[in-house]
């Protein structure tokens, strides 16, 4: 069955094209900085939003028909989602997808029944992967929707709940490896707390570290080759989430010796919720050798929560691409953890949203390359720090001096004249002149 008859294949037609089902900027074969765009931009489809999100919000039921012609909540529906998903990715030219266990099949009352369904549906996905060459980018377990996780999964106050989490993680790892996925994500939506009055924070932190350790051991045993990721988010659904931001998560990983197996999966909208910029989170991850993958979306600065909009902000994509280019090759890619708005409720809107997202990131890449070639901003930063290349600067950086010696130099200088401007406005003007020339 063909679900999306209105489009055959989305191809590049260029910025002048008025075809709503064509790329204006994403030209997969075009070489930028020595590599085709499709290699720089490893796009992935998020199973949960694209095949599952029906526009439901806390004030109203769904507006978007994701039944794909069969009754939702059945095995047939799970398979129809596979068909629709592979038709969508093939038509869009997307080579990867990401999933939670319960995106693939409806969760059953008994976890063993859910696992049987997962076996059957993943067999079917495997067939489709072989036909199309599409692969899994990462998998994960949903450890936040089921009421048993109301007080956390790996950070639950109950050991029996912790074992359910272990069971789901084990199965999600099995399915990820079976589908050729190289990476595995931990997003801790319920791993946090509402009040310290009822919380043993120290015990919770140790327990989740232990769970991650066991996940790594098992994952390596069954052949997971890539990275485990933590996906930081400061809040929502919990008031305080332990993986607040990249810096917090990296500190946690180092404390528990998990930093060799884990990297960051940075989501733009989560960075904004932490009152950072997306590029800040990417920079912190990159500087620590911890940038693994990206959840590509954006928030809305009028709404203060996790709205998962499709990325449209070209400046943000540009700054993000600069970080990604400097990081070199990522083990992951760009997963569109994004959904169409509640009122954008047609199948056509699904395609238009992905076209918008992919074109935005293509522009980000094109612009980042232009900025690097132009070189003025980078050169300015280099010059701004040039006193650190002096003999004194080198001596300090090599740790060959002490506070007394520097204090003497400081006092001999007597006073400081603020004459070397940071030139922020000049740099913004350069930025615009490079982007829009
Ligand atoms: C929710 C998260 C989630 C993770 C995967 O806010 O973005 O979707 O990406 O569990
Ligand atoms: Ca995400
Ligand atoms: Ca999100």
XYZ file of C-alpha atoms and ligand atoms in Angstrom:
449
model
C 0.000 0.000 0.000
C 1.247 3.478 -0.868
C 0.406 6.041 1.817
C 1.873 9.209 0.357
C 0.690 9.151 -3.265
C 1.042 12.915 -3.678
C 4.836 12.702 -3.925
C 7.204 10.351 -5.665
C 10.676 11.420 -4.615
C 11.824 14.672 -3.041
C 14.818 15.946 -5.009
C 16.968 19.087 -5.108
C 15.643 21.780 -7.448
C 17.402 24.882 -6.086
C 16.287 28.075 -4.323
C 14.298 29.352 -7.315
C 12.005 26.312 -7.347
C 8.392 26.840 -6.289
C 7.796 23.101 -5.972
C 6.691 22.500 -2.381
C 7.985 18.937 -2.520
C 11.537 19.747 -3.580
C 14.679 20.743 -1.689
C 15.789 24.313 -2.240
C 19.188 24.018 -0.500
C 19.822 20.371 0.394
C 21.681 18.972 -2.590
C 22.895 15.561 -1.342
C 25.693 15.140 -3.880
C 27.056 18.694 -3.710
C 30.578 18.716 -2.306
C 31.238 21.152 0.539
C 34.632 21.262 2.279
C 35.675 18.075 0.496
C 32.619 15.938 1.282
C 29.136 15.571 -0.236
C 26.357 17.211 1.781
C 24.759 13.835 2.469
C 27.887 12.743 4.353
C 28.045 15.908 6.443
C 24.343 15.681 7.213
C 23.395 12.196 8.397
C 19.662 12.841 8.776
C 17.445 10.488 10.749
C 13.677 10.146 11.175
C 12.325 9.995 14.735
C 9.857 7.085 14.788
C 7.863 8.514 17.701
C 7.006 11.896 16.232
C 6.706 11.132 12.570
C 4.767 7.890 12.864
C 3.205 8.362 16.281
C 2.533 11.982 17.277
C -1.085 12.817 16.466
C -1.222 16.384 17.750
C -2.625 15.483 21.184
C -1.895 18.155 23.789
C -3.042 18.583 27.392
C -6.136 20.462 26.246
C -7.319 18.332 23.378
C -7.201 15.017 21.604
C -5.353 14.270 18.404
C -5.811 16.157 15.147
C -3.520 14.090 12.933
C -4.502 10.683 11.613
C -1.582 8.321 12.215
C -3.711 5.163 11.930
C -2.333 4.427 8.462
C -5.596 2.689 7.616
C -5.662 0.191 10.500
C -6.765 0.127 14.131
C -4.097 1.728 16.374
C -2.755 -0.381 19.221
C -2.626 -3.589 17.145
C 0.211 -5.582 15.619
C -1.156 -4.692 12.169
C -0.857 -1.034 13.066
C 2.754 -1.490 14.191
C 3.499 -3.042 10.786
C 1.598 -0.335 8.911
C 3.826 2.199 10.683
C 6.877 0.330 9.389
C 5.495 0.478 5.836
C 4.627 4.167 6.128
C 7.980 4.970 7.744
C 10.045 3.250 5.081
C 7.978 4.803 2.282
C 8.517 8.208 3.908
C 12.282 7.792 4.383
C 12.749 6.406 0.876
C 10.870 9.295 -0.689
C 12.770 11.841 1.417
C 16.174 10.226 0.829
C 16.672 9.751 4.605
C 18.993 6.872 5.456
C 18.514 6.475 9.217
C 15.838 6.294 11.903
C 15.774 6.411 15.715
C 13.278 4.653 17.979
C 12.091 3.914 21.506
C 11.007 0.315 22.176
C 7.374 1.342 22.577
C 7.350 3.415 19.382
C 7.733 0.175 17.461
C 4.947 -1.772 19.180
C 2.092 -0.883 21.529
C 3.124 -1.597 25.111
C 1.309 -4.652 26.538
C 0.270 -5.239 30.149
C 2.871 -8.004 30.515
C 6.376 -6.948 29.441
C 7.001 -10.426 28.007
C 4.160 -9.898 25.517
C 5.635 -6.538 24.521
C 8.986 -8.272 23.946
C 7.425 -10.933 21.703
C 5.807 -8.236 19.601
C 9.147 -6.423 19.413
C 10.747 -9.571 18.004
C 8.113 -9.862 15.315
C 8.043 -6.204 14.291
C 11.835 -5.918 14.292
C 12.001 -8.945 11.946
C 9.764 -6.995 9.611
C 11.892 -3.836 9.926
C 14.994 -5.886 9.194
C 13.471 -7.055 5.889
C 12.700 -3.456 4.958
C 16.232 -2.385 5.894
C 17.645 -5.019 3.555
C 15.390 -3.859 0.703
C 16.181 -0.155 1.111
C 19.610 0.157 2.732
C 18.062 2.337 5.461
C 19.549 1.763 8.931
C 19.007 2.465 12.596
C 21.027 5.418 13.978
C 20.210 4.766 17.622
C 17.691 3.024 19.784
C 16.443 3.665 23.287
C 13.967 2.444 25.883
C 11.019 4.536 26.951
C 11.534 4.669 30.716
C 9.147 7.528 31.350
C 5.602 6.877 30.046
C 4.525 3.836 32.045
C 3.103 4.737 35.511
C 5.634 2.369 37.147
C 8.265 5.027 36.386
C 6.391 7.813 38.179
C 9.371 8.220 40.540
C 12.108 7.392 38.072
C 13.470 4.248 36.425
C 17.203 3.976 37.091
C 16.640 6.436 39.954
C 13.501 4.832 41.346
C 13.105 4.431 45.089
C 12.088 0.794 44.391
C 14.350 -2.035 43.355
C 11.521 -3.864 41.512
C 10.958 -0.841 39.274
C 14.719 -0.706 38.633
C 14.524 -4.292 37.321
C 11.753 -3.339 34.877
C 14.078 -0.620 33.602
C 16.861 -3.203 33.239
C 14.516 -5.484 31.284
C 13.506 -2.720 28.886
C 17.081 -1.534 28.370
C 18.281 -5.080 27.669
C 15.569 -5.634 25.084
C 16.051 -2.200 23.494
C 19.789 -2.965 23.178
C 18.990 -6.345 21.577
C 16.689 -4.708 19.031
C 19.125 -1.849 18.339
C 21.940 -4.291 17.581
C 19.611 -6.524 15.541
C 18.664 -3.522 13.380
C 22.298 -2.566 12.836
C 22.115 0.450 15.140
C 25.512 1.527 16.420
C 24.507 3.830 19.247
C 22.187 3.801 22.241
C 20.560 6.756 24.059
C 19.714 7.402 27.686
C 17.277 10.263 28.105
C 16.245 10.582 31.730
C 12.810 12.191 31.615
C 11.844 10.792 35.005
C 15.388 10.580 36.348
C 15.211 13.499 38.713
C 12.962 14.660 41.515
C 10.148 16.952 42.527
C 11.141 17.573 46.143
C 14.175 16.805 48.293
C 11.779 16.081 51.156
C 11.239 12.565 49.774
C 14.487 12.045 47.829
C 17.825 10.333 48.500
C 19.756 12.065 45.735
C 23.084 10.339 46.472
C 21.608 6.840 46.276
C 19.660 7.659 43.111
C 22.760 8.951 41.364
C 24.839 5.889 42.287
C 22.076 3.555 41.155
C 21.650 5.065 37.725
C 25.425 5.057 37.187
C 25.398 1.346 38.044
C 22.581 0.723 35.558
C 24.523 2.520 32.831
C 27.611 0.445 33.629
C 25.624 -2.758 33.277
C 24.098 -1.499 30.014
C 27.591 -0.845 28.613
C 28.803 -4.301 29.670
C 25.826 -6.001 28.045
C 25.870 -3.778 24.937
C 29.547 -4.523 24.268
C 28.916 -8.235 24.847
C 26.235 -8.380 22.136
C 28.258 -6.266 19.690
C 27.169 -2.640 20.091
C 30.128 -0.853 18.520
C 29.327 2.837 18.686
C 28.612 5.145 21.579
C 26.179 5.286 24.417
C 24.717 8.763 24.715
C 23.281 10.838 27.497
C 20.725 13.357 26.243
C 20.766 16.255 28.707
C 17.565 18.103 29.559
C 17.119 20.342 32.627
C 13.432 19.743 33.357
C 10.104 18.477 31.978
C 8.595 16.179 32.933
C 10.507 16.299 36.266
C 11.144 19.596 38.026
C 14.850 18.774 38.467
C 16.408 16.336 36.016
C 19.827 14.949 36.900
C 21.199 15.312 33.348
C 20.623 19.071 33.446
C 23.019 20.066 30.667
C 26.196 18.884 28.932
C 28.575 20.114 31.652
C 26.580 18.408 34.411
C 26.281 15.164 32.448
C 29.977 15.064 31.566
C 30.881 15.587 35.234
C 28.615 12.676 36.188
C 30.113 10.385 33.522
C 33.657 11.146 34.671
C 32.813 10.627 38.326
C 31.583 7.109 37.581
C 34.185 6.179 34.951
C 31.607 6.066 32.156
C 33.237 8.712 29.978
C 34.968 6.259 27.624
C 31.721 4.658 26.485
C 29.369 7.642 26.621
C 29.047 10.864 24.647
C 26.394 13.570 24.433
C 23.280 13.575 22.289
C 22.542 17.305 22.253
C 19.010 18.484 21.549
C 18.521 22.125 20.554
C 15.241 22.556 22.430
C 16.724 21.080 25.625
C 19.668 23.481 25.433
C 17.194 26.359 25.312
C 15.288 24.988 28.325
C 18.582 24.988 30.249
C 18.866 28.691 29.338
C 21.867 27.953 27.163
C 22.173 28.287 23.435
C 22.354 25.166 21.289
C 25.867 26.123 20.206
C 26.940 26.490 23.840
C 25.962 22.881 24.553
C 27.703 21.737 21.383
C 30.853 23.668 22.274
C 31.001 22.250 25.814
C 30.577 18.733 24.396
C 33.118 19.255 21.636
C 35.781 20.697 23.934
C 35.444 17.636 26.144
C 35.637 15.223 23.205
C 32.048 14.272 23.990
C 29.986 15.362 20.991
C 28.228 12.245 19.752
C 24.940 13.072 18.083
C 22.291 15.755 17.630
C 18.535 15.915 18.120
C 17.680 18.530 15.511
C 14.694 20.697 16.413
C 14.021 24.054 17.992
C 11.981 25.571 20.796
C 9.779 28.629 20.814
C 10.818 31.553 22.934
C 7.218 32.557 23.563
C 6.387 29.094 24.907
C 8.775 27.994 27.633
C 8.578 24.231 27.190
C 9.750 21.421 24.969
C 7.784 22.035 21.782
C 10.041 20.113 19.364
C 9.483 22.347 16.342
C 11.186 21.600 13.082
C 14.383 23.634 12.769
C 13.894 26.794 10.715
C 16.406 29.164 12.318
C 19.310 29.437 9.883
C 21.583 31.348 12.268
C 21.279 28.592 14.875
C 21.926 25.905 12.276
C 24.984 27.857 11.096
C 26.499 28.135 14.580
C 25.713 24.470 15.201
C 27.368 23.383 11.959
C 30.505 25.344 12.851
C 30.778 23.247 16.022
C 30.055 20.001 14.195
C 32.628 20.737 11.488
C 35.224 21.490 14.126
C 34.374 18.318 16.025
C 35.067 16.189 12.923
C 33.069 13.028 12.304
C 30.217 12.303 14.719
C 29.380 8.740 15.726
C 25.721 9.726 15.389
C 23.905 12.131 13.100
C 21.032 14.602 12.961
C 17.840 13.075 14.291
C 14.727 15.170 13.668
C 13.221 14.921 17.133
C 10.549 17.270 15.843
C 6.851 17.229 15.117
C 4.485 19.224 12.948
C 2.252 21.679 14.799
C -1.162 20.453 15.970
C -2.878 22.373 13.185
C -0.464 21.118 10.500
C -2.365 17.889 10.325
C -1.970 16.491 6.814
C 0.466 13.912 5.469
C 1.706 16.650 3.124
C 2.728 18.638 6.203
C 4.975 15.742 7.338
C 6.961 16.035 4.113
C 7.022 19.824 4.138
C 8.308 19.803 7.722
C 11.213 17.489 6.875
C 12.002 19.517 3.763
C 12.134 22.650 5.954
C 14.389 20.925 8.494
C 16.764 19.455 5.939
C 16.991 22.707 3.969
C 17.658 24.660 7.186
C 20.571 22.374 8.080
C 21.850 22.487 4.501
C 21.909 26.280 4.779
C 23.688 25.932 8.110
C 26.369 23.832 6.433
C 26.709 26.144 3.418
C 26.999 29.172 5.709
C 29.433 27.550 8.114
C 31.690 26.695 5.171
C 31.444 30.288 3.896
C 32.397 31.663 7.311
C 35.368 29.318 7.561
C 36.543 30.282 4.083
C 36.098 33.979 4.831
C 38.164 33.507 7.984
C 37.760 37.015 9.395
C 35.874 36.000 12.518
C 38.257 33.162 13.319
C 41.228 35.444 12.741
C 39.775 38.039 15.073
C 39.374 35.466 17.845
C 42.958 34.352 17.340
C 44.231 37.930 17.573
C 42.056 38.626 20.590
C 44.036 36.041 22.521
C 47.427 36.886 21.031
C 48.998 38.060 24.313
C 48.868 34.406 25.343
C 51.493 33.710 22.689
C 53.997 36.011 24.433
C 56.802 34.497 26.560
C 54.834 35.342 29.675
C 51.633 33.808 28.295
C 53.493 30.626 27.361
C 55.159 30.438 30.762
C 51.803 30.688 32.557
C 50.206 28.047 30.337
C 53.098 25.679 30.898
C 52.594 26.002 34.663
C 56.126 27.422 35.108
C 55.324 30.392 37.311
C 53.524 31.162 40.531
C 51.100 33.591 42.043
C 53.800 35.764 43.684
C 55.683 36.303 40.417
C 52.496 37.196 38.537
C 51.312 39.459 41.326
C 54.556 41.398 41.053
C 54.089 41.801 37.287
C 50.480 42.876 37.919
C 51.492 45.525 40.439
C 54.335 46.825 38.250
C 51.791 47.441 35.477
C 49.958 49.781 37.896
C 46.691 50.215 36.001
C 44.701 48.756 33.100
C 43.445 50.649 30.098
C 40.383 49.046 28.486
C 41.422 49.637 24.930
C 41.045 46.350 23.083
C 37.371 46.141 22.144
C 35.555 42.809 21.903
C 33.921 44.187 18.718
C 30.719 42.148 18.970
C 28.683 44.393 16.659
C 31.439 44.427 14.043
C 31.500 40.627 14.086
C 27.727 40.422 13.718
C 27.938 42.722 10.710
C 30.656 40.524 9.180
C 28.485 37.493 9.838
C 25.511 39.006 8.002
C 27.658 40.221 5.132
C 29.066 36.718 4.607
C 25.679 34.989 4.938
C 23.759 37.301 2.636
C 26.234 38.238 -0.029
C 12.206 14.180 25.195
C 13.374 13.618 24.536
C 13.218 12.190 23.994
C 14.565 11.588 23.704
C 14.567 10.121 23.574
O 12.172 15.367 25.517
O 13.747 14.508 23.535
O 12.387 12.180 22.899
O 15.130 12.132 22.558
O 14.051 9.466 24.674
Ca 15.345 14.313 22.035
Ca 12.393 17.211 23.174
